[in-house]
């Protein structure tokens, strides 16, 4: 286990299509976070899980966004009916506990045409 | 609501010069502050956090609650320090609030 992994690394889609991203955290980490980063901005929090429970969602997470972590291991982030404004880098991070360092994955870059 | 401000988008210095990357925060509680760094083509990684009071790669940062600042400093910049630096605040709700980042460019 060399760290947090994300798949795919790049995704190009047409407006209106659905996309799903996957994040595999560091194996013993209970907490998993999703962030979004647009050009010229720092990462912005979307949601986080403790094990399989989704504990907080940002107001940035519209109804078109849904995230799951079904077995407390990997997580998926789905965006339905994509819009051009969804184009961004989607980052996943994990940590062992609430006070521990968050380790980031390489991100999935989404481009909506 | 918490906020992190990094006033400089770009900081350009010569090798060997001192570096100070500014970070100010707004938070009513007791914050935990971090500096993350992203080198070219690499993922975001932790540089240092204030509670550990460590010096990493020659960088230090002191939390000043009076001025609500957490500036990152290094006495002698190296070319390999060129990267994007993000200041972040942990508010106790398990989420990090990031600043917009400062690009540090160290020229030979």
mmCIF file of C-alpha atoms in Angstrom:
data_model
loop_
_atom_site.group_PDB
_atom_site.id
_atom_site.type_symbol
_atom_site.label_atom_id
_atom_site.label_comp_id
_atom_site.label_asym_id
_atom_site.label_seq_id
_atom_site.Cartn_x
_atom_site.Cartn_y
_atom_site.Cartn_z
ATOM 1 C CA UNK A 1 0.000 0.000 0.000
ATOM 2 C CA UNK A 2 1.749 3.083 -1.220
ATOM 3 C CA UNK A 3 -0.880 5.633 -0.365
ATOM 4 C CA UNK A 4 -4.264 6.905 -1.426
ATOM 5 C CA UNK A 5 -5.151 5.970 -4.986
ATOM 6 C CA UNK A 6 -7.810 7.399 -7.279
ATOM 7 C CA UNK A 7 -9.291 6.161 -10.508
ATOM 8 C CA UNK A 8 -9.521 7.379 -13.183
ATOM 9 C CA UNK A 9 -6.849 10.061 -13.212
ATOM 10 C CA UNK A 10 -8.579 11.920 -16.034
ATOM 11 C CA UNK A 11 -12.146 11.925 -17.246
ATOM 12 C CA UNK A 12 -13.590 13.815 -20.181
ATOM 13 C CA UNK A 13 -17.331 13.732 -20.551
ATOM 14 C CA UNK A 14 -20.128 15.549 -22.299
ATOM 15 C CA UNK A 15 -22.549 17.748 -20.445
ATOM 16 C CA UNK A 16 -25.456 15.774 -19.103
ATOM 17 C CA UNK A 17 -23.594 12.506 -18.699
ATOM 18 C CA UNK A 18 -23.044 10.763 -15.382
ATOM 19 C CA UNK A 19 -19.550 10.073 -14.057
ATOM 20 C CA UNK A 20 -18.226 8.024 -11.156
ATOM 21 C CA UNK A 21 -14.866 8.285 -9.473
ATOM 22 C CA UNK A 22 -13.234 5.822 -7.114
ATOM 23 C CA UNK A 23 -10.929 6.396 -4.167
ATOM 24 C CA UNK A 24 -8.958 3.736 -2.312
ATOM 25 C CA UNK A 25 -7.676 5.074 1.006
ATOM 26 C CA UNK A 26 -4.683 3.887 2.977
ATOM 27 C CA UNK A 27 -5.822 0.521 4.258
ATOM 28 C CA UNK A 28 -6.127 1.136 8.002
ATOM 29 C CA UNK A 29 -7.570 4.649 7.692
ATOM 30 C CA UNK A 30 -11.100 5.027 9.031
ATOM 31 C CA UNK A 31 -11.718 8.514 7.704
ATOM 32 C CA UNK A 32 -12.092 9.364 4.034
ATOM 33 C CA UNK A 33 -12.596 12.835 2.581
ATOM 34 C CA UNK A 34 -13.554 14.257 -0.791
ATOM 35 C CA UNK A 35 -12.442 17.706 -1.925
ATOM 36 C CA UNK A 36 -12.857 19.657 -5.132
ATOM 37 C CA UNK A 37 -10.228 21.990 -6.514
ATOM 38 C CA UNK A 38 -10.829 24.466 -9.326
ATOM 39 C CA UNK A 39 -8.230 26.569 -11.090
ATOM 40 C CA UNK A 40 -6.653 29.149 -8.841
ATOM 41 C CA UNK A 41 -8.320 27.837 -5.720
ATOM 42 C CA UNK A 42 -7.308 25.629 -2.878
ATOM 43 C CA UNK A 43 -9.111 22.355 -2.262
ATOM 44 C CA UNK A 44 -12.690 22.783 -1.048
ATOM 45 C CA UNK A 45 -14.293 20.229 1.228
ATOM 46 C CA UNK A 46 -17.177 18.194 -0.197
ATOM 47 C CA UNK A 47 -17.886 15.361 2.217
ATOM 48 C CA UNK A 48 -16.318 12.869 4.572
ATOM 49 C CA UNK A 49 -16.857 9.389 5.933
ATOM 50 C CA UNK A 50 -15.980 7.648 9.114
ATOM 51 C CA UNK A 51 -15.946 4.009 8.136
ATOM 52 C CA UNK A 52 -19.113 3.596 6.068
ATOM 53 C CA UNK A 53 -21.010 6.490 7.633
ATOM 54 C CA UNK A 54 -21.179 9.766 5.746
ATOM 55 C CA UNK A 55 -20.916 12.310 8.542
ATOM 56 C CA UNK A 56 -20.841 15.683 6.836
ATOM 57 C CA UNK A 57 -21.674 17.175 3.478
ATOM 58 C CA UNK A 58 -20.726 20.608 2.214
ATOM 59 C CA UNK A 59 -23.262 22.969 0.665
ATOM 60 C CA UNK A 60 -21.131 22.563 -2.464
ATOM 61 C CA UNK A 61 -22.464 19.046 -2.765
ATOM 62 C CA UNK A 62 -25.629 19.564 -4.770
ATOM 63 C CA UNK A 63 -28.315 16.932 -5.266
ATOM 64 C CA UNK A 64 -26.502 15.775 -8.388
ATOM 65 C CA UNK A 65 -23.585 14.582 -6.276
ATOM 66 C CA UNK A 66 -23.616 11.396 -4.243
ATOM 67 C CA UNK A 67 -20.852 9.620 -2.383
ATOM 68 C CA UNK A 68 -20.707 6.180 -0.873
ATOM 69 C CA UNK A 69 -18.313 4.079 1.124
ATOM 70 C CA UNK A 70 -20.258 0.821 1.318
ATOM 71 C CA UNK A 71 -17.891 -1.371 3.284
ATOM 72 C CA UNK A 72 -15.819 1.274 4.950
ATOM 73 C CA UNK A 73 -12.986 0.740 2.505
ATOM 74 C CA UNK A 74 -13.049 2.357 -0.940
ATOM 75 C CA UNK A 75 -15.382 5.213 -1.783
ATOM 76 C CA UNK A 76 -17.135 6.371 -4.919
ATOM 77 C CA UNK A 77 -18.230 9.863 -5.885
ATOM 78 C CA UNK A 78 -20.903 10.081 -8.562
ATOM 79 C CA UNK A 79 -21.955 13.209 -10.393
ATOM 80 C CA UNK A 80 -25.216 12.975 -12.314
ATOM 81 C CA UNK A 81 -26.145 15.192 -15.262
ATOM 82 C CA UNK A 82 -22.751 16.838 -15.335
ATOM 83 C CA UNK A 83 -22.460 20.543 -16.021
ATOM 84 C CA UNK A 84 -19.514 22.527 -17.310
ATOM 85 C CA UNK A 85 -19.141 24.052 -13.861
ATOM 86 C CA UNK A 86 -18.326 20.597 -12.498
ATOM 87 C CA UNK A 87 -15.004 20.653 -14.334
ATOM 88 C CA UNK A 88 -12.398 20.449 -11.598
ATOM 89 C CA UNK A 89 -9.864 18.259 -9.876
ATOM 90 C CA UNK A 90 -11.547 15.911 -7.413
ATOM 91 C CA UNK A 91 -9.276 14.954 -4.544
ATOM 92 C CA UNK A 92 -9.631 12.170 -2.054
ATOM 93 C CA UNK A 93 -7.831 12.030 1.282
ATOM 94 C CA UNK A 94 -7.766 9.656 4.208
ATOM 95 C CA UNK A 95 -6.667 9.764 7.823
ATOM 96 C CA UNK A 96 -6.434 7.352 10.701
ATOM 97 C CA UNK A 97 -8.365 9.471 13.177
ATOM 98 C CA UNK A 98 -9.872 12.934 13.330
ATOM 99 C CA UNK A 99 -6.670 14.507 14.590
ATOM 100 C CA UNK A 100 -4.288 12.726 12.267
ATOM 101 C CA UNK A 101 -2.763 14.041 9.082
ATOM 102 C CA UNK A 102 -4.885 13.756 5.954
ATOM 103 C CA UNK A 103 -3.058 12.005 3.134
ATOM 104 C CA UNK A 104 -4.134 12.977 -0.347
ATOM 105 C CA UNK A 105 -4.510 10.994 -3.510
ATOM 106 C CA UNK A 106 -3.350 12.205 -6.927
ATOM 107 C CA UNK A 107 -6.812 13.391 -7.872
ATOM 108 C CA UNK A 108 -9.200 12.839 -10.764
ATOM 109 C CA UNK A 109 -9.339 15.666 -13.273
ATOM 110 C CA UNK A 110 -12.824 16.027 -14.727
ATOM 111 C CA UNK A 111 -13.456 17.975 -17.900
ATOM 112 C CA UNK A 112 -17.065 18.513 -18.936
ATOM 113 C CA UNK A 113 -17.464 19.573 -22.560
ATOM 114 C CA UNK B 1 -17.218 30.509 9.473
ATOM 115 C CA UNK B 2 -13.564 29.745 9.139
ATOM 116 C CA UNK B 3 -11.454 31.332 6.461
ATOM 117 C CA UNK B 4 -7.821 31.133 5.372
ATOM 118 C CA UNK B 5 -6.216 33.949 3.431
ATOM 119 C CA UNK B 6 -2.981 33.724 1.498
ATOM 120 C CA UNK B 7 -2.497 37.210 0.083
ATOM 121 C CA UNK B 8 0.188 36.367 -2.463
ATOM 122 C CA UNK B 9 -0.530 34.271 -5.541
ATOM 123 C CA UNK B 10 3.133 34.215 -6.512
ATOM 124 C CA UNK B 11 6.338 34.763 -4.606
ATOM 125 C CA UNK B 12 9.538 34.851 -6.607
ATOM 126 C CA UNK B 13 12.938 34.831 -4.896
ATOM 127 C CA UNK B 14 16.527 34.022 -5.702
ATOM 128 C CA UNK B 15 18.303 30.972 -4.336
ATOM 129 C CA UNK B 16 19.711 31.682 -0.898
ATOM 130 C CA UNK B 17 17.247 34.456 -0.132
ATOM 131 C CA UNK B 18 14.892 34.276 2.859
ATOM 132 C CA UNK B 19 11.322 33.254 2.210
ATOM 133 C CA UNK B 20 8.123 34.126 4.030
ATOM 134 C CA UNK B 21 4.785 32.841 2.796
ATOM 135 C CA UNK B 22 1.944 34.628 4.511
ATOM 136 C CA UNK B 23 -1.159 33.003 5.935
ATOM 137 C CA UNK B 24 -3.905 34.614 7.974
ATOM 138 C CA UNK B 25 -6.923 32.841 9.326
ATOM 139 C CA UNK B 26 -10.327 33.632 10.722
ATOM 140 C CA UNK B 27 -11.786 31.220 13.246
ATOM 141 C CA UNK B 28 -13.538 31.764 16.537
ATOM 142 C CA UNK B 29 -12.294 28.612 18.240
ATOM 143 C CA UNK B 30 -8.884 27.123 18.847
ATOM 144 C CA UNK B 31 -7.470 26.361 15.420
ATOM 145 C CA UNK B 32 -5.050 23.792 14.216
ATOM 146 C CA UNK B 33 -2.980 25.075 11.311
ATOM 147 C CA UNK B 34 -1.139 23.237 8.581
ATOM 148 C CA UNK B 35 1.035 23.935 5.590
ATOM 149 C CA UNK B 36 0.633 21.607 2.621
ATOM 150 C CA UNK B 37 2.917 21.619 -0.405
ATOM 151 C CA UNK B 38 2.422 20.425 -3.955
ATOM 152 C CA UNK B 39 5.515 19.961 -6.090
ATOM 153 C CA UNK B 40 5.182 19.816 -9.846
ATOM 154 C CA UNK B 41 3.333 16.696 -10.979
ATOM 155 C CA UNK B 42 3.040 15.393 -7.413
ATOM 156 C CA UNK B 43 0.179 15.073 -5.005
ATOM 157 C CA UNK B 44 -0.604 17.412 -2.175
ATOM 158 C CA UNK B 45 1.418 16.513 0.897
ATOM 159 C CA UNK B 46 1.765 17.779 4.425
ATOM 160 C CA UNK B 47 4.761 20.020 5.042
ATOM 161 C CA UNK B 48 4.197 20.833 8.692
ATOM 162 C CA UNK B 49 1.547 21.355 11.346
ATOM 163 C CA UNK B 50 1.780 23.815 14.175
ATOM 164 C CA UNK B 51 1.193 21.387 17.019
ATOM 165 C CA UNK B 52 4.253 19.340 16.126
ATOM 166 C CA UNK B 53 6.494 22.424 16.120
ATOM 167 C CA UNK B 54 8.868 20.640 13.758
ATOM 168 C CA UNK B 55 11.146 22.121 11.144
ATOM 169 C CA UNK B 56 10.691 20.324 7.853
ATOM 170 C CA UNK B 57 13.094 20.897 4.955
ATOM 171 C CA UNK B 58 14.257 24.010 6.783
ATOM 172 C CA UNK B 59 10.754 25.508 6.941
ATOM 173 C CA UNK B 60 9.193 26.709 10.170
ATOM 174 C CA UNK B 61 5.874 28.298 11.006
ATOM 175 C CA UNK B 62 4.717 29.885 14.225
ATOM 176 C CA UNK B 63 1.099 30.294 15.178
ATOM 177 C CA UNK B 64 0.407 33.873 16.269
ATOM 178 C CA UNK B 65 -3.060 33.926 17.777
ATOM 179 C CA UNK B 66 -2.945 37.666 18.379
ATOM 180 C CA UNK B 67 -2.392 38.381 14.708
ATOM 181 C CA UNK B 68 -4.271 35.240 13.582
ATOM 182 C CA UNK B 69 -1.332 34.329 11.392
ATOM 183 C CA UNK B 70 0.676 31.224 10.564
ATOM 184 C CA UNK B 71 3.382 32.431 8.220
ATOM 185 C CA UNK B 72 5.797 29.914 6.684
ATOM 186 C CA UNK B 73 9.465 30.852 6.754
ATOM 187 C CA UNK B 74 12.764 29.571 5.515
ATOM 188 C CA UNK B 75 16.041 31.453 5.939
ATOM 189 C CA UNK B 76 17.685 30.303 2.702
ATOM 190 C CA UNK B 77 15.531 29.230 -0.218
ATOM 191 C CA UNK B 78 16.596 26.378 -2.480
ATOM 192 C CA UNK B 79 15.550 25.739 -6.072
ATOM 193 C CA UNK B 80 13.857 22.515 -5.019
ATOM 194 C CA UNK B 81 11.537 24.551 -2.789
ATOM 195 C CA UNK B 82 9.718 25.789 -5.888
ATOM 196 C CA UNK B 83 6.167 24.541 -5.480
ATOM 197 C CA UNK B 84 2.615 25.508 -4.626
ATOM 198 C CA UNK B 85 2.071 26.053 -0.910
ATOM 199 C CA UNK B 86 -1.316 25.902 0.790
ATOM 200 C CA UNK B 87 -2.138 26.989 4.292
ATOM 201 C CA UNK B 88 -4.998 25.047 5.875
ATOM 202 C CA UNK B 89 -7.051 25.234 9.033
ATOM 203 C CA UNK B 90 -8.584 22.296 10.871
ATOM 204 C CA UNK B 91 -11.625 23.438 12.782
ATOM 205 C CA UNK B 92 -12.320 20.315 14.762
ATOM 206 C CA UNK B 93 -15.035 19.046 12.467
ATOM 207 C CA UNK B 94 -12.631 16.808 10.600
ATOM 208 C CA UNK B 95 -12.489 19.046 7.580
ATOM 209 C CA UNK B 96 -9.704 21.230 6.332
ATOM 210 C CA UNK B 97 -10.266 24.756 5.068
ATOM 211 C CA UNK B 98 -7.575 25.723 2.574
ATOM 212 C CA UNK B 99 -6.299 29.040 1.346
ATOM 213 C CA UNK B 100 -5.979 29.706 -2.357
ATOM 214 C CA UNK B 101 -2.287 28.905 -2.310
ATOM 215 C CA UNK B 102 0.951 30.704 -3.059
ATOM 216 C CA UNK B 103 3.269 29.647 -5.834
ATOM 217 C CA UNK B 104 6.890 29.895 -4.697
ATOM 218 C CA UNK B 105 9.412 30.230 -7.488
ATOM 219 C CA UNK B 106 13.083 30.041 -6.541
ATOM 220 C CA UNK B 107 15.429 31.148 -9.279
ATOM 221 C CA UNK B 108 19.137 30.225 -9.479
#
